[in-house]
Coordinates of C-alpha atoms in Angstrom, one line a residue:
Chain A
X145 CA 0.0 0.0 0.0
X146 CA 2.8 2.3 0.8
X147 CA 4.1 2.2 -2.6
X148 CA 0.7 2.9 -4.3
X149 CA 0.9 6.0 -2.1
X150 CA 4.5 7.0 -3.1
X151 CA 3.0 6.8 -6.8
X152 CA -0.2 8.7 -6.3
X153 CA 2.0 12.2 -5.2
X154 CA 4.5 11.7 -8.3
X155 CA 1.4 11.3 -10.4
X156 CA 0.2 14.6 -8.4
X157 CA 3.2 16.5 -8.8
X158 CA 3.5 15.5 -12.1
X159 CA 0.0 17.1 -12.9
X160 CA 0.7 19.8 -10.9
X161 CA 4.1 20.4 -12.9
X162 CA 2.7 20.1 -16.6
X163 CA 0.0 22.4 -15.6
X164 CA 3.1 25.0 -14.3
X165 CA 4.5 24.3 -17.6
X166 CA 1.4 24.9 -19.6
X167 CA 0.7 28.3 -17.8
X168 CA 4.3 29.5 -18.0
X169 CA 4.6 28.7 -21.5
X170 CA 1.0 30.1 -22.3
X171 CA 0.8 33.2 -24.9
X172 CA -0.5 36.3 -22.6
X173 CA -2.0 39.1 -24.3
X174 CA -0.2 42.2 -25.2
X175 CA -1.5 45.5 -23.8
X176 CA -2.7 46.6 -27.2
X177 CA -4.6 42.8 -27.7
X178 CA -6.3 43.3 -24.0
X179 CA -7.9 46.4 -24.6
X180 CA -8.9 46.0 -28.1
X181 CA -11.1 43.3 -27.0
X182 CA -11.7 45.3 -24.0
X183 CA -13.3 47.8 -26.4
X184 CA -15.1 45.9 -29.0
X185 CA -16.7 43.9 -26.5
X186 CA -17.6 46.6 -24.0
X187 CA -19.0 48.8 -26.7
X188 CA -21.2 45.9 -27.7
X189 CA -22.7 45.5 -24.5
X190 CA -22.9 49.6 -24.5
X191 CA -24.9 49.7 -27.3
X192 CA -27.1 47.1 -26.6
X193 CA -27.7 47.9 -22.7
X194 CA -28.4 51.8 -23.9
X195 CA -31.3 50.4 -26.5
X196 CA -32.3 47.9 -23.9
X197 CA -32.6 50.7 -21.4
X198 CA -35.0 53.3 -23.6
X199 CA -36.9 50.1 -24.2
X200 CA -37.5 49.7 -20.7
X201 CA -38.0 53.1 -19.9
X202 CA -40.3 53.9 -23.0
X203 CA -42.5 50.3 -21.8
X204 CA -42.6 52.0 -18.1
X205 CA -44.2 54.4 -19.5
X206 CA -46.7 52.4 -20.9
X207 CA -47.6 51.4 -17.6
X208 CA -45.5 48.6 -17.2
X209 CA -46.1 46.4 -20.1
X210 CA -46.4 46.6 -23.8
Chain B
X26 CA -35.2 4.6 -39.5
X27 CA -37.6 4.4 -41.6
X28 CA -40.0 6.8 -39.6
X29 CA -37.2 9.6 -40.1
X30 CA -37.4 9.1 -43.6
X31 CA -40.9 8.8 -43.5
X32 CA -41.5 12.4 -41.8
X33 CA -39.1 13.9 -44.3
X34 CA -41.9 15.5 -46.7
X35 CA -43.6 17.3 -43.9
X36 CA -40.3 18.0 -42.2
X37 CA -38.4 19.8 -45.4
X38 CA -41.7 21.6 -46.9
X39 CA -41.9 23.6 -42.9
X40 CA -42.1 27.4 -44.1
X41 CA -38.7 28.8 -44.1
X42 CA -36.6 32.2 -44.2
X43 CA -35.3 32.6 -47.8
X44 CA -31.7 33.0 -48.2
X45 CA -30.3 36.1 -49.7
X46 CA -29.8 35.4 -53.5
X47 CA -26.7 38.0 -53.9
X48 CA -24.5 38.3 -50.8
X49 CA -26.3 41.3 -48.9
X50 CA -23.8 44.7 -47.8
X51 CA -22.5 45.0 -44.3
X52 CA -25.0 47.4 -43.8
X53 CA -28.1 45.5 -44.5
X54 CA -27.3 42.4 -42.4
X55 CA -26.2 45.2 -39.3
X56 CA -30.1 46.1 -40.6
X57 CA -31.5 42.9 -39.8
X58 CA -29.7 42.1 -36.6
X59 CA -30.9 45.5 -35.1
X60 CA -34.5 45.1 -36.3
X61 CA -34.3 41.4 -34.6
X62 CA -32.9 43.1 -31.6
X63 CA -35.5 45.7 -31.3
X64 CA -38.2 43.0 -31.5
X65 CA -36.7 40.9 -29.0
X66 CA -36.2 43.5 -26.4
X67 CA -40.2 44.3 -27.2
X68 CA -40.8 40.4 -26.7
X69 CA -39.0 40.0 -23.5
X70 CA -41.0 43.4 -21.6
X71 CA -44.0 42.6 -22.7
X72 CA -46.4 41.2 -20.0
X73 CA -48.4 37.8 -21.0
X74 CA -51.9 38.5 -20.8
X75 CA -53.3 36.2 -17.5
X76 CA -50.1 35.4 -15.9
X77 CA -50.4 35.3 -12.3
X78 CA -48.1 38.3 -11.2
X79 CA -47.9 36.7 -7.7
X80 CA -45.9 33.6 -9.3
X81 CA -42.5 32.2 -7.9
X82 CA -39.8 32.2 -10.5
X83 CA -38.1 29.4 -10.5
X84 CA -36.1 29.9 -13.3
X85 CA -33.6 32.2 -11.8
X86 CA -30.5 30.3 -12.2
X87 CA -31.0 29.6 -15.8
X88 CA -32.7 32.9 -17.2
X89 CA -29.3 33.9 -19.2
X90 CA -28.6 31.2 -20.9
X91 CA -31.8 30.7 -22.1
X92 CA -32.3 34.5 -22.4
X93 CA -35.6 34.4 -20.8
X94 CA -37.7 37.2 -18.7
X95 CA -40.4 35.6 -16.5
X96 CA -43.5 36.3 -17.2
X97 CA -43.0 37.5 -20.7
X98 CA -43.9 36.7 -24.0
X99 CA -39.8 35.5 -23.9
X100 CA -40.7 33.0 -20.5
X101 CA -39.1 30.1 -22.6
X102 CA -36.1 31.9 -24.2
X103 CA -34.2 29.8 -26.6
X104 CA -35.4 27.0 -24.3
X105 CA -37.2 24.6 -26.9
X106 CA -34.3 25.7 -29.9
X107 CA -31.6 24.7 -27.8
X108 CA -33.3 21.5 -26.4
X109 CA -34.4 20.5 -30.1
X110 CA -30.6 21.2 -31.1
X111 CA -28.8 18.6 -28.3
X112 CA -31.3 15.9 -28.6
X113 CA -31.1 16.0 -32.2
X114 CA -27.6 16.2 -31.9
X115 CA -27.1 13.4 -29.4
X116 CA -29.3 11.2 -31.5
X117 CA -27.4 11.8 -34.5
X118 CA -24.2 11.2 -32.6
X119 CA -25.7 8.0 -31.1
X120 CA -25.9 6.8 -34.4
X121 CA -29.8 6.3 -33.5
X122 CA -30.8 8.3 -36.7
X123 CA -28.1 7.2 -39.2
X124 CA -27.8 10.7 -41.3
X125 CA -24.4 11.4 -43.3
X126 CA -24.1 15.0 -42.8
X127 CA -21.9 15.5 -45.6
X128 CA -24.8 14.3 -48.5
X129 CA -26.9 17.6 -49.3
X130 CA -30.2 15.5 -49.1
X131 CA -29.7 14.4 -45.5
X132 CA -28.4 17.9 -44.6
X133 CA -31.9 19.6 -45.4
X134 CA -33.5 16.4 -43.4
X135 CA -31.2 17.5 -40.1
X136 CA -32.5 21.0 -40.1
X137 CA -35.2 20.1 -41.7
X138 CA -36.1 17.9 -38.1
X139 CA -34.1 20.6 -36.0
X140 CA -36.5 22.9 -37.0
X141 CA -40.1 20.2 -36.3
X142 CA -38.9 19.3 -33.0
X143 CA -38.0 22.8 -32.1
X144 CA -42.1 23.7 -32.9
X145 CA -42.6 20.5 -31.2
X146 CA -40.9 21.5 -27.9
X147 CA -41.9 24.9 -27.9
X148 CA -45.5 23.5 -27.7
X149 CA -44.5 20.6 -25.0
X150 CA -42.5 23.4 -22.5
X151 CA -45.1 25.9 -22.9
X152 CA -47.8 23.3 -22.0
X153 CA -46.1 21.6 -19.2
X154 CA -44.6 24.9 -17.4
X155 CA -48.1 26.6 -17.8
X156 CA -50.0 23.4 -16.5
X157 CA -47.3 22.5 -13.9
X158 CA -48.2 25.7 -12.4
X159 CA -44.5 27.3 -13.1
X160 CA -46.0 29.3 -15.5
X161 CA -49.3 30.0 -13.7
X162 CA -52.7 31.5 -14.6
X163 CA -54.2 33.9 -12.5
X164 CA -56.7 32.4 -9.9
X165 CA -55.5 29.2 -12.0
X166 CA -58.7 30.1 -14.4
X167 CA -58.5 27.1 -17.3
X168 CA -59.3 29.6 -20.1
X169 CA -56.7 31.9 -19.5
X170 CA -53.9 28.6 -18.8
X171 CA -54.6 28.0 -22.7
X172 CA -54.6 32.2 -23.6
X173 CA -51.5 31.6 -21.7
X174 CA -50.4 28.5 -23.8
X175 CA -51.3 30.1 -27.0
X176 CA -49.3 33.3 -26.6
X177 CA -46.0 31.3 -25.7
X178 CA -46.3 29.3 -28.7
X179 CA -46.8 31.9 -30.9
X180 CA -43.5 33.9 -29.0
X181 CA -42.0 30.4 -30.0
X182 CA -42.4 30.8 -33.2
X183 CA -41.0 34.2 -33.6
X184 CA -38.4 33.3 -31.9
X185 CA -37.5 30.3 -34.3
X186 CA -38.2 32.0 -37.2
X187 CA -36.2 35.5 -35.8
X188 CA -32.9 33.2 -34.8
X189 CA -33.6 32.1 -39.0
X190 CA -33.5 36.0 -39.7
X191 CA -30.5 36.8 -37.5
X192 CA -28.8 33.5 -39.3
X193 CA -29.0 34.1 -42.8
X194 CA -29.4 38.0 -43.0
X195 CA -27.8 39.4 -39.5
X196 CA -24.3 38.6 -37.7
X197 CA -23.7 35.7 -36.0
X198 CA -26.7 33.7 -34.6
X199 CA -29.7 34.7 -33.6
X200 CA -29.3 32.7 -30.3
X201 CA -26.0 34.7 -29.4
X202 CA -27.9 38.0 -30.0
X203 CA -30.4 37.0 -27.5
X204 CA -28.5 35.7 -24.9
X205 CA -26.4 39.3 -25.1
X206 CA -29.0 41.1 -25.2
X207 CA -30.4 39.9 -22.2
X208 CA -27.1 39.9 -20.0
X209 CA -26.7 43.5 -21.7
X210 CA -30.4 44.9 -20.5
X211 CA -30.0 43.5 -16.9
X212 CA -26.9 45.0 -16.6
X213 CA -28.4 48.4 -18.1
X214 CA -31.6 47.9 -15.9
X215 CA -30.3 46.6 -12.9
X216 CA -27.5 49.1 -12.6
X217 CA -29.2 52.1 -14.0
X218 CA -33.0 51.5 -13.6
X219 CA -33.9 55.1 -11.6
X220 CA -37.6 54.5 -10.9
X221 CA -38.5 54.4 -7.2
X222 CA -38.9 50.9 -5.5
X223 CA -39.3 51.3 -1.9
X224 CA -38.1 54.9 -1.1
X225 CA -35.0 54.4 -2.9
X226 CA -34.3 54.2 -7.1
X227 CA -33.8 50.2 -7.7
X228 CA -30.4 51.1 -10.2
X229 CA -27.5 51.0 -8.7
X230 CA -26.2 53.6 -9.8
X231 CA -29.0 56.3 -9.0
X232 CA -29.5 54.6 -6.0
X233 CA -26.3 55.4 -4.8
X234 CA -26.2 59.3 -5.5
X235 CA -30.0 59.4 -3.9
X236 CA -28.3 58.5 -0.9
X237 CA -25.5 60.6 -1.4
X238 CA -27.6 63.6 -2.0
X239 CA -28.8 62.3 1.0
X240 CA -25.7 62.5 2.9
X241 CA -25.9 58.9 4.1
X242 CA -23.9 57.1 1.1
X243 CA -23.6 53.3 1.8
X244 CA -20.8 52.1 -0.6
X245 CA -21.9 48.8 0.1
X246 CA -24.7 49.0 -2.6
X247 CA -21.5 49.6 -5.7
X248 CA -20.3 46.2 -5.1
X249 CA -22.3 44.6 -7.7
X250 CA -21.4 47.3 -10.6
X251 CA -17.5 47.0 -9.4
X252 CA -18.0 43.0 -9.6
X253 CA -19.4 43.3 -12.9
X254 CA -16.4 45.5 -14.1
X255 CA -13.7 43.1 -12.5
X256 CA -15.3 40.2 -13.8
X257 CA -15.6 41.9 -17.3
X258 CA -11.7 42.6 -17.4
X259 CA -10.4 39.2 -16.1
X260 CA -12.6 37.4 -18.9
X261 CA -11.5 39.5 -20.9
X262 CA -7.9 39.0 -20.3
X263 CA -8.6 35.0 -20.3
X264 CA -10.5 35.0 -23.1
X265 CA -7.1 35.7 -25.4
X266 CA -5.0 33.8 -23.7
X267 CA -3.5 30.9 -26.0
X268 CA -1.3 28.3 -26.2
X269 CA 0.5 27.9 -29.3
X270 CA 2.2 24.7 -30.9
X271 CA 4.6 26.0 -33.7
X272 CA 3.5 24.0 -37.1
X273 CA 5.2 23.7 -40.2
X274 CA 2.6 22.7 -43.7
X275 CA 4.5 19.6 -44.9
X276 CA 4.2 20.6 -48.7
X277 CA 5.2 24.2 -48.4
X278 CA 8.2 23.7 -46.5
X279 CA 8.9 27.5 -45.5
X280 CA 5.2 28.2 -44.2
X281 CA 5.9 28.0 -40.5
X282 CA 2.4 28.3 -38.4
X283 CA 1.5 28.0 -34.9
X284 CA -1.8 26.0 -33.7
X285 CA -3.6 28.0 -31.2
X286 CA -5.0 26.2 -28.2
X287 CA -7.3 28.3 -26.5
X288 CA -6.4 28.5 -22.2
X289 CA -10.2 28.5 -22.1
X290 CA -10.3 25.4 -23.9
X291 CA -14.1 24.0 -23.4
X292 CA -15.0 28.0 -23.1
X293 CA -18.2 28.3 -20.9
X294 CA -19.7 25.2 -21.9
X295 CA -18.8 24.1 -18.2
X296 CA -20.4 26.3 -16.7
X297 CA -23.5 26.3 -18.8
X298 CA -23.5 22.8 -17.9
X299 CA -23.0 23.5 -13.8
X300 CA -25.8 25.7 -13.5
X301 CA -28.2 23.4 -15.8
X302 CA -27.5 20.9 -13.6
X303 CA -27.8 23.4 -10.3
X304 CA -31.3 24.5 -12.0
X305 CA -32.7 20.5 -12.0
X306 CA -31.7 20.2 -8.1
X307 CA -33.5 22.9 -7.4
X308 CA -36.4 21.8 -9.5
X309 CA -36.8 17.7 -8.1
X310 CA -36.2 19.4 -4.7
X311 CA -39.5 21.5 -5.3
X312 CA -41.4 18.4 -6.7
X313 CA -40.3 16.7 -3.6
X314 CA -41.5 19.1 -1.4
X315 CA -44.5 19.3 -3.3
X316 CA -44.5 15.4 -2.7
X317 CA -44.6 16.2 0.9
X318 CA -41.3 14.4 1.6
X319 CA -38.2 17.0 1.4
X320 CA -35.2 14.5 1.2
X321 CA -33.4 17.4 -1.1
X322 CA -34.2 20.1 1.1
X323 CA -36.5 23.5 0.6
X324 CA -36.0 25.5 -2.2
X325 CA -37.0 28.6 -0.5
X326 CA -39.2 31.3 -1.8
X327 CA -38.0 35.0 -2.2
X328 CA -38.9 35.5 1.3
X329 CA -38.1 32.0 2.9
X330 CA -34.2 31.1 2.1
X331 CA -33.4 27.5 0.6
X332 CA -32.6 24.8 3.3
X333 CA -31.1 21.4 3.5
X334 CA -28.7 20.1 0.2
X335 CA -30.5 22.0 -2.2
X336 CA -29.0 25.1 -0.4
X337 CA -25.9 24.8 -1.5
X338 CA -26.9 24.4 -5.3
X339 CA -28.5 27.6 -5.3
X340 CA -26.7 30.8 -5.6
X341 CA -25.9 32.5 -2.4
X342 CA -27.5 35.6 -0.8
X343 CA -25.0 38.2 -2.0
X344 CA -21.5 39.1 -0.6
X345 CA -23.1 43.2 0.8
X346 CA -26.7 42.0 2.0
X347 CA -27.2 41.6 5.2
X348 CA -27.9 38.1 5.7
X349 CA -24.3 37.2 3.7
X350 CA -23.9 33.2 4.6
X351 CA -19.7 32.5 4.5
X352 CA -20.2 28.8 4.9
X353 CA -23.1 28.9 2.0
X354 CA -21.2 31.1 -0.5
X355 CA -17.8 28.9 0.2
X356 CA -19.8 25.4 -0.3
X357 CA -21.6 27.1 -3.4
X358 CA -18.4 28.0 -5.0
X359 CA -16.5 24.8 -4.3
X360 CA -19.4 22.5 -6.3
X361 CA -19.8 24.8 -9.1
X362 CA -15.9 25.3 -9.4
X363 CA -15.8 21.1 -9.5
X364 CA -19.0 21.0 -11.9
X365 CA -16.8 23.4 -14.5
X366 CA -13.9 21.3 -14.3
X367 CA -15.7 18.0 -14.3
X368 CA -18.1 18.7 -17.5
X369 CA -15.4 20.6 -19.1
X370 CA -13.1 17.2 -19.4
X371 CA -16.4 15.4 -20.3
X372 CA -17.6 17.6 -23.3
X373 CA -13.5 17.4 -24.2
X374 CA -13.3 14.3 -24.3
X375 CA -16.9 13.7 -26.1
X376 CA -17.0 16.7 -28.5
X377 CA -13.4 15.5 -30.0
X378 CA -11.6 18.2 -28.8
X379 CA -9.1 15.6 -27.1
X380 CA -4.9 15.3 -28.2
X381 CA -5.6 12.5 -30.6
X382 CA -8.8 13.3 -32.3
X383 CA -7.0 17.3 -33.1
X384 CA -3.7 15.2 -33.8
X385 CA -5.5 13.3 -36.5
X386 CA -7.2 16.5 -38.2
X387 CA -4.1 18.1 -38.0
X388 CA -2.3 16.2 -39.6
X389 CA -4.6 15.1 -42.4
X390 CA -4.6 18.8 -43.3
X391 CA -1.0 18.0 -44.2
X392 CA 0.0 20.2 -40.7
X393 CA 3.6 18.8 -38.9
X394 CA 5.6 19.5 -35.6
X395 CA 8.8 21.2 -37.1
X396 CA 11.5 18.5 -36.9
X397 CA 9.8 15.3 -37.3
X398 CA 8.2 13.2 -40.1
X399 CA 3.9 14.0 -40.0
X400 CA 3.7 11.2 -37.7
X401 CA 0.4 11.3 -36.3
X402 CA 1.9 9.6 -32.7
X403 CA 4.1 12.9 -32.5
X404 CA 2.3 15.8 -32.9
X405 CA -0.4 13.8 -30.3
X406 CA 2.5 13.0 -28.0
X407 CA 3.2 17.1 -27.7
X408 CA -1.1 18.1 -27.9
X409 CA -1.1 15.8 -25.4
X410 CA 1.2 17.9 -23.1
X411 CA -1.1 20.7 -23.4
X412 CA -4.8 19.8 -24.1
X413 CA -5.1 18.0 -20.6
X414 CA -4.1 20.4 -18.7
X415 CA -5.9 23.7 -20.3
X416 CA -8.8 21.6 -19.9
X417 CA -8.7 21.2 -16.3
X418 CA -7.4 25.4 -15.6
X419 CA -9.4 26.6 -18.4
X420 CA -12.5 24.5 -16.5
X421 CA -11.4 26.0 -13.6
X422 CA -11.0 29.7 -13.9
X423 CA -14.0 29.8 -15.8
X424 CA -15.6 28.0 -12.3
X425 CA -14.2 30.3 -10.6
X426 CA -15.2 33.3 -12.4
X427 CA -18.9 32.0 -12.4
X428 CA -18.3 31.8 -8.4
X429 CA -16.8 35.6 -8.0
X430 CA -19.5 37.1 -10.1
X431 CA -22.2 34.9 -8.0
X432 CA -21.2 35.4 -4.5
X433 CA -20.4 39.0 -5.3
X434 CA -24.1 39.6 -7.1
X435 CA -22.3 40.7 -10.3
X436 CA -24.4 42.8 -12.9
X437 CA -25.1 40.2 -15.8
X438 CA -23.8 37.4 -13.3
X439 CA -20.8 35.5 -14.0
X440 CA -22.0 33.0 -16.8
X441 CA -24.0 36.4 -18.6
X442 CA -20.7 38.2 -19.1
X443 CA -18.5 35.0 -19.9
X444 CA -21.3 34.0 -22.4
X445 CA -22.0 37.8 -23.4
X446 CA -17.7 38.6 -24.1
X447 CA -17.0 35.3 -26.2
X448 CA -20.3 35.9 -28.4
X449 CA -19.5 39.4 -29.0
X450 CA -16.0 39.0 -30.3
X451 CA -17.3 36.3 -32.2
X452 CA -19.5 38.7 -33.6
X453 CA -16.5 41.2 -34.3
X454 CA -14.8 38.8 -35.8
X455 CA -17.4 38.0 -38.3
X456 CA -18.0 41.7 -39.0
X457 CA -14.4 42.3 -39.6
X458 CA -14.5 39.2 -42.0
X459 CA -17.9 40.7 -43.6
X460 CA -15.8 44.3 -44.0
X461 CA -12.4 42.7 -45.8
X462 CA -15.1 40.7 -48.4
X463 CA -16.8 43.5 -49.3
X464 CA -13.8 45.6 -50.2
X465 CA -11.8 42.8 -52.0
X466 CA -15.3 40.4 -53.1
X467 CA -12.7 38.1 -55.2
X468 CA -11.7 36.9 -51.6
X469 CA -15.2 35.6 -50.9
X470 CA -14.5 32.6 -53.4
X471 CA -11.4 31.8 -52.5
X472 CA -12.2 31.7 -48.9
X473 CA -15.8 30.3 -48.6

C-alpha cells in the first residue's frame, strides 16, 4: 500500500508540474490585444444595454407592459 | 429509421426564411440584426396577458442562458431551440438516426427535423410549465392557462423564425444575439433603472447618488457594478489567452504556423452545464417538497431562504446583504468550481476536442511539428502535453469566475458576461470578416 501512495503524489506533482508548464509557456496578451477586445466587446454590451434601457424606460411608460 | 425518412416530406416543406440570392452589404445584415434586436427587447417586456403576477420564478438560475424574462412573452427563451438542437444532436451522434451529414439531401433532413422538434418543444415546455403551475394562470382560471399557452407558442415561433433571420441575413446567430441582449439589458436595468422601489431608485447607480444627496452614502450598494467590471476585465484577459504549438505545412516547406489552443479550452460550456444541472436540483427538490417528503431540502421562496442540500446548489444571498452566509457562499463555490472542471473534461473528451482526435485533423490537413516526419503519434504526444491540462485550468478559472460574479451579485452574473464577451468578439470577428469581403469580393470565393 505504501508504494501505491508513493506513486499517487508523483502522479500529483507531475500534474501539478505540466499544468506550471502549460501556464508558463502560455501566450499572454499584449497591452494593445487586452484592450482591443476590451473595447469591442464593452462597446457591444454599450450599445445594446443603452437600447435595452430606452426600451425599458419607454414600456414603463406604458404602464408597465407593452 | 424508416420513420425519419418517413417524416421527411412534412419536415423539409416547414415554411422557411429565404436566403439572400446576392451576398447582402454589411450594412443590411447590421439592418437585420438590429430590427431582430428591437423585436426581442419588445418580446422580453411585454407582459403575458393572464399570468399570475404573484408567481414564484423558479427559473432564476438559468434565465441567461436561455435569455428568458419571466413572465414575458420571452418566459421560454431559446429553451425549446436549444433543447431540439442537443437531442437532435445526441441522437445523430448515437448513431440512432443514421444521417451522413456531408450528402446535401440528409443535410436539409437535419435541419429540416431541428427545425419540427423545435415547434414540437416549444408546444411541450409551454404546455407543461403553464399546466405544472411554473407558468401560472391567475386564480389558475382554465381559459386563460390555454390564452397563456397560445401566446408562448406563438413567441415560440418568432423566436424560431427571428434566430432564422439573424442567421441568414444578421451577424452571427440569432441565439448569441439574445442571450447578449439579455445579459446586456439586466446590466443596463439593474444598474441604471432610476424608478423608485421602496423609497429608494432600484439602479445601482441612482441609487447610490440618492443617498449621497442624501448624505448617508452606503458604498456597500457599488459592489455589484465594481464586480461586474472586474469580472468583465479578467474574462477579458482569459478569453485571449492561448497556447501555441509552432507547425510547419509539410508541402510548403517555409510556411511555419503556430496551432492556437485556447487557455479556455471547453469555453463556458462548463459552466452552462453546472448551472443546468444546479437549475434540475433545485427543480426535483421542489417536486419533492410538493410530494410532501423534502429529502433534497426547501428550495426557498423569495422571502423563505433554501434549506437542506439544495441550499448549496443555489446561488448564495449576495456578498453586501445583510444576511451574507460565508459557509453557503464557500460550499456554493467549491461544487460549481468542481461542476466546470468535471463537464469541461467530459464535453473534451466527447466533442473530440481531445490530443488524438486534433492530432488526426491536424495532420490530415498535411500540418507537422517542425523536426519530425507528420507522424500522427508525434504531434499527439506534444497536444497531449497541453490539451489535458488547459482543460482542467481553463474549467477551472471559468468556475471560478462563475463563483466571483455569483457570490459578489455581479451585474449580468458571471455565466451572462462569460457567455456575453465570447459571443460578442465572435460577432466582431465575423464583422471584420464581412468588412475585408466587401472591399476585395474576389476573396469571398477563394475563402468560402
Amino acid at each position: 500500500k505504501k508504494k501505491s501512495k508513493a506513486e499517487l503524489s508523483k502522479k500529483i506533482s507531475e500534474q501539478i508540474e505540466s499544468w506550471r508548464r502549460t501556464v508558463r509557456l502560455a501566450r499572454k496578451p499584449t497591452r494593445d490585444e487586452f484592450m482591443m477586445v476590451a473595447k469591442i466587446t464593452g462597446l457591444g454590451i454599450v450599445i445594446v444595454g443603452l437600447i435595452a434601457y430606452m426600451i425599458k424606460i419607454i414600456v414603463h411608460f406604458l404602464g408597465g407592459s407593452l | 429509421m424508416s420513420f425519419v425518412r418517413s417524416l421527411e416530406p412534412i419536415v423539409t416543406k416547414l415554411p422557411e426564411v429565404q436566403r439572400p440570392r446576392v451576398p447582402l452589404s454589411f450594412k443590411d445584415k447590421l439592418k437585420w440584426t438590429f430590427l431582430v434586436l428591437i423585436a426581442y427587447l419588445l418580446m422580453s417586456n411585454t407582459m403575458l396577458y393572464g399570468f399570475d403576477p404573484q408567481a414564484e420564478n423558479y427559473f432564476k438560475s438559468i434565465q441567461t442562458i436561455l435569455a428568458s424574462s419571466f413572465g414575458t412573452l420571452m418566459s421560454l427563451g431559446i429553451g425549446p431551440i436549444v433543447t431540439a438542437g442537443i437531442i437532435l444532436q445526441l441522437l445523430v451522434g448515437a448513431k440512432l438516426i443514421d444521417l451522413n451529414l456531408a450528402d446535401p439531401r440528409d443535410r436539409l433532413l437535419y435541419n429540416g427535423l431541428q427545425k419540427f422538434l423545435a415547434i414540437v418543444f416549444t408546444l411541450f415546455e409551454a404546455s407543461v410549465m403553464v399546466l405544472v403551475g411554473a407558468l401560472p394562470a391567475k386564480g389558475g382560471d382554465p381559459t386563460l392557462e390555454i390564452l397563456l399557452i397560445i401566446q408562448l407558442f406563438i413567441a415560440g415561433l418568432f423566436v424560431i423564425y427571428m434566430d432564422e433571420v439573424v442567421s441568414r441575413w444578421g451577424i452571427g446567430s440569432g441565439i448569441g444575439l439574445f442571450i447578449v441582449a439579455g445579459v446586456a439589458q439586466e446590466i443596463a436595468w439593474r444598474g441604471f433603472n432610476p424608478f423608485f422601489e421602496g423609497g429608494a431608485p432600484a439602479g445601482i447607480i441612482p441609487k447610490f447618488l440618492y443617498e449621497l444627496v442624501k448624505g448617508t452614502p452606503d458604498f456597500l450598494t457599488l459592489i455589484p457594478f465594481f464586480a461586474f467590471l472586474i469580472t468583465f476585465l479578467i474574462v477579458v484577459y482569459f478569453e485571449s489567452v492561448r497556447v501555441e504549438i509552432p507547425l510547419t505545412y509539410g508541402r510548403f516547406r517555409g510556411l511555419r504556423g503556430r496551432y492556437p489552443i485556447k487557455f479556455i479550452y471547453a469555453s463556458v460550456i462548463p459552466v452552462i452545464f453546472a448551472s443546468i444541472l444546479m437549475a434540475n436540483v433545485q427543480l426535483w427538490a421542489t417536486i419533492l417538497e410538493k410530494m410532501g417528503n423534502p429529502i433534497l431540502g426547501t428550495p426557498g421562496t423569495a422571502t423563505t431562504p433554501p434549506s437542506g442540500i439544495v441550499k448549496y446548489f443555489t446561488i448564495p444571498t449576495p456578498i453586501y446583504s445583510a444576511n451574507f452566509d460565508v459557509v453557503h457562499a464557500l460550499v456554493y463555490s467549491a461544487i460549481l468550481i468542481s461542476l466546470a472542471v468535471l463537464f469541461s473534461k467530459f464535453w473534451v473528451e466527447t466533442t473530440g476536442m481531445d490530443a488524438k482526435s486534433v492530432a488526426r485533423q491536424l495532420q490530415r490537413s498535411g500540418m507537422k511539428i517542425p523536426g519530425f516526419r507528420g507522424d500522427i503519434r508525434i504531434i499527439e504526444k506534444v497536444l497531449s502535453r497541453y490539451i489535458p491540462a488547459v482543460t482542467i485550468l481553463g474549467g477551472f478559472t471559468v468556475g471560478a469566475l462563475a463563483a466571483f460574479a455569483d457570490v459578489t451579485g455581479a451585474l449580468g452574473g458571471g455565466t451572462g458576461v462569460l457567455l456575453t464577451v465570447g459571443i460578442l468578439y465572435r460577432m466582431y470577428e465575423e464583422m471584420a470578416r464581412e468588412q475585408i469581403f466587401e472591399l476585395y469580393p474576389a476573396l469571398r470565393r477563394f475563402v468560402e
